[in-house]
XYZ file of C-alpha atoms in Angstrom:
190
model
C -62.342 49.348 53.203
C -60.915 48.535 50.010
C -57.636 51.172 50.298
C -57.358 49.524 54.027
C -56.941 46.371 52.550
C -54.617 48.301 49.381
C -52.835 49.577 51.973
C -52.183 46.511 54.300
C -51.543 44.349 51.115
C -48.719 46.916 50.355
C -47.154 47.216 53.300
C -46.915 43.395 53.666
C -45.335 43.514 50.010
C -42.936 46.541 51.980
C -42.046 44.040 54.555
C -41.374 41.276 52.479
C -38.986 43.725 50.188
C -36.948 44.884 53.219
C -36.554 41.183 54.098
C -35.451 40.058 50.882
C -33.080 43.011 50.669
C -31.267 42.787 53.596
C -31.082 38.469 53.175
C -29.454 39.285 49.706
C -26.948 42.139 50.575
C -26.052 39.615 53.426
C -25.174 36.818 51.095
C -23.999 39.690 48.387
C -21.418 40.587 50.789
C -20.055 37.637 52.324
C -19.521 35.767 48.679
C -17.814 38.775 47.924
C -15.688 39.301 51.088
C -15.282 35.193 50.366
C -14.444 35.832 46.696
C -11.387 38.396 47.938
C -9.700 36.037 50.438
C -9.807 33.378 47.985
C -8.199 35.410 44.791
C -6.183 36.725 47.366
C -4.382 33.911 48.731
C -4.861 31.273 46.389
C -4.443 32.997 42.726
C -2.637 36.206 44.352
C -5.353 38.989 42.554
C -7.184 40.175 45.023
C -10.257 42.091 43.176
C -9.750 45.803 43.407
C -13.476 46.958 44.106
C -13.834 44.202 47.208
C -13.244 46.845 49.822
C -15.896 49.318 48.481
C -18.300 46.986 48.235
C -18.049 45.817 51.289
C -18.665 49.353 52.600
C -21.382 49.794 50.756
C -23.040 46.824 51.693
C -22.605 46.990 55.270
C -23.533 51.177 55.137
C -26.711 49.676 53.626
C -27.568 46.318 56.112
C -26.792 49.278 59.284
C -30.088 51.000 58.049
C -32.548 48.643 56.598
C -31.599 46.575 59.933
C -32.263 49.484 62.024
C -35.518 49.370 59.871
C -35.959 45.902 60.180
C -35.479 45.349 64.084
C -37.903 48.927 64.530
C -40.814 46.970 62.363
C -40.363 43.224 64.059
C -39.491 44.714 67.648
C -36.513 43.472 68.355
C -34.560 46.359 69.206
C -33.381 46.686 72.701
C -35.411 48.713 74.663
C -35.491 49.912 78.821
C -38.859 49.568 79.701
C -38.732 48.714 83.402
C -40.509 52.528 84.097
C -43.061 51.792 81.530
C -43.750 48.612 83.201
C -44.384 50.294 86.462
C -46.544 52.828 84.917
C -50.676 52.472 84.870
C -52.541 52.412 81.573
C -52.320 56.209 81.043
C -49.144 56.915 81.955
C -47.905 53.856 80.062
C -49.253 55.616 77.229
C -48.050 58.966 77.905
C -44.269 57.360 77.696
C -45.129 54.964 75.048
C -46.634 58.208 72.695
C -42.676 60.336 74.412
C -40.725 57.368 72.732
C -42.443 57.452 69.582
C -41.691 61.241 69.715
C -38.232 60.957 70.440
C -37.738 58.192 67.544
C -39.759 60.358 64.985
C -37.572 63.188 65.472
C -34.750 61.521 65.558
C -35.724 60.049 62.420
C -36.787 62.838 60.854
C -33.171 64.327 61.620
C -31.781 61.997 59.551
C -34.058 61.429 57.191
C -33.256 65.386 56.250
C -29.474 65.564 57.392
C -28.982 62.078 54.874
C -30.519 63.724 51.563
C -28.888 66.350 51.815
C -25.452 64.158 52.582
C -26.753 62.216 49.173
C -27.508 64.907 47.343
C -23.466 67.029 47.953
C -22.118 63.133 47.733
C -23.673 61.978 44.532
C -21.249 63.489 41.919
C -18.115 61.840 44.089
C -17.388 57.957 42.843
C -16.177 55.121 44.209
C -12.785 54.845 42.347
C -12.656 50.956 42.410
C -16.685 50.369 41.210
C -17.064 53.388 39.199
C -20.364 54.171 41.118
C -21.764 57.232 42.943
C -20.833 57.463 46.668
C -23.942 59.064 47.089
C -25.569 55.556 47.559
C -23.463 54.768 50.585
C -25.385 57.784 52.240
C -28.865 57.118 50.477
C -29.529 54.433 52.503
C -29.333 56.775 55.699
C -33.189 58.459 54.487
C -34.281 55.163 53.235
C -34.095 53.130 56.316
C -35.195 55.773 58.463
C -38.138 56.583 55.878
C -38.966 52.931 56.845
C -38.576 53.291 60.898
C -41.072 56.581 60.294
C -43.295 54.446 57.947
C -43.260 51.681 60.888
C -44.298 54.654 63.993
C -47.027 55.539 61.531
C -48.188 52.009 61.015
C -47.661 51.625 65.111
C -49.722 54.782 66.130
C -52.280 54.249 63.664
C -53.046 50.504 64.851
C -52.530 51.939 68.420
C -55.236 54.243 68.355
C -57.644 51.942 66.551
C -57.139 50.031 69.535
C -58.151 52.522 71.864
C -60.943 54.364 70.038
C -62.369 49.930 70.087
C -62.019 49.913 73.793
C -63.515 52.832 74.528
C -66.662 52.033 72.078
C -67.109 48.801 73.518
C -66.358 46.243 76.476
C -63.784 43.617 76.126
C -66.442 40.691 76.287
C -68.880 42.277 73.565
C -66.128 42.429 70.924
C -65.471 40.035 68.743
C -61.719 38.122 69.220
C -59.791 40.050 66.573
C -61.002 43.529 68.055
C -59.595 43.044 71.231
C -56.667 45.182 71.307
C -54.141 42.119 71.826
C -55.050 40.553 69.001
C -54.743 43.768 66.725
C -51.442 43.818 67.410
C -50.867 39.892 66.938
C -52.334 40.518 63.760
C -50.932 43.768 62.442
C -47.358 42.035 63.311
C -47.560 38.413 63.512
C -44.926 36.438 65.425
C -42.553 34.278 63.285
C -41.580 31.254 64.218
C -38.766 31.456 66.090
């Protein structure tokens, strides 16, 4: 019980890092991209590393967002067949779609390190940093869409092995299988 609650507290801690990342590469890059227009036109020096950074920046919003929209759900998604579908067969494409993401993830989780790792002794000219970190954030934010299917299977099969121990009315409110998932990923305010 107590790594559960290890565990939990750490991913929240997770969740609240990816946040604050991608909020502070957003702002990082606009006062930059701000910053360039305004040397630009009004003092006539441009800075030289504006470009690059920009890159970067946006290379590294692409895959903690994809991260990001995977963990809060807001990725678009077809599910008009899966809506059709009875409890089981639900499942059945539910547990396909995880698949396909996980290898698909797993793809580039691989295919990116190894982009990292034959990138890393190349440098940005301008910043004087490895380019290698442009393509590091391809296994990071899909380590964090694999982290999230792990997190999403393991909470979905809690769910099940409680409904099959127990009828709905016996359980208590937060082991009814809605309200495992309201509370493994609350809504925010909107």
């Amino acid at each position: 019980v107590r790594l559960a609650g290890a565990l939990t507290c750490g991913l929240r801690l997770l969740d609240r890092a990816l946040d604050a990342a991608l909020a502070l590469t957003v702002a990082a890059a606009a006062l930059v991209m701000l910053a360039q227009v305004a040397l630009r036109y009004l003092l006539d020096a441009p800075l030289t590393w504006a470009e690059e950074f920009a890159v970067l920046a946006f290379g590294w919003l692409t895959f903690l967002g994809a991260a990001y929209t995977r963990r809060t759900r807001s990725d678009i998604g077809v599910d008009s067949l899966r809506n059709l579908a009875g409890p089981r067969l639900g499942a059945a494409l539910d547990g396909l779609r995880w698949l396909a993401v996980a290898i698909v993830a797993g793809v580039l989780i691989v295919q990116g390190a190894r982009l990292t790792a034959a990138t890393w002794s190349l440098e940005y000219p301008a910043m004087g940093l490895p380019r290698g970190l442009l393509y590091l954030a391809v296994p990071v934010g899909m380590g964090l869409v694999a982290l999230d299917l792990l997190r999403q299977a393991t909470a979905r099969l809690a769910t099940a092995r409680a409904e099959r121990t127990s009828p709905a009315s016996s359980r208590p409110k937060a082991d009814r299988p809605q309200e495992a998932w309201r509370m493994l990923y609350p809504r925010r305010a909107r």
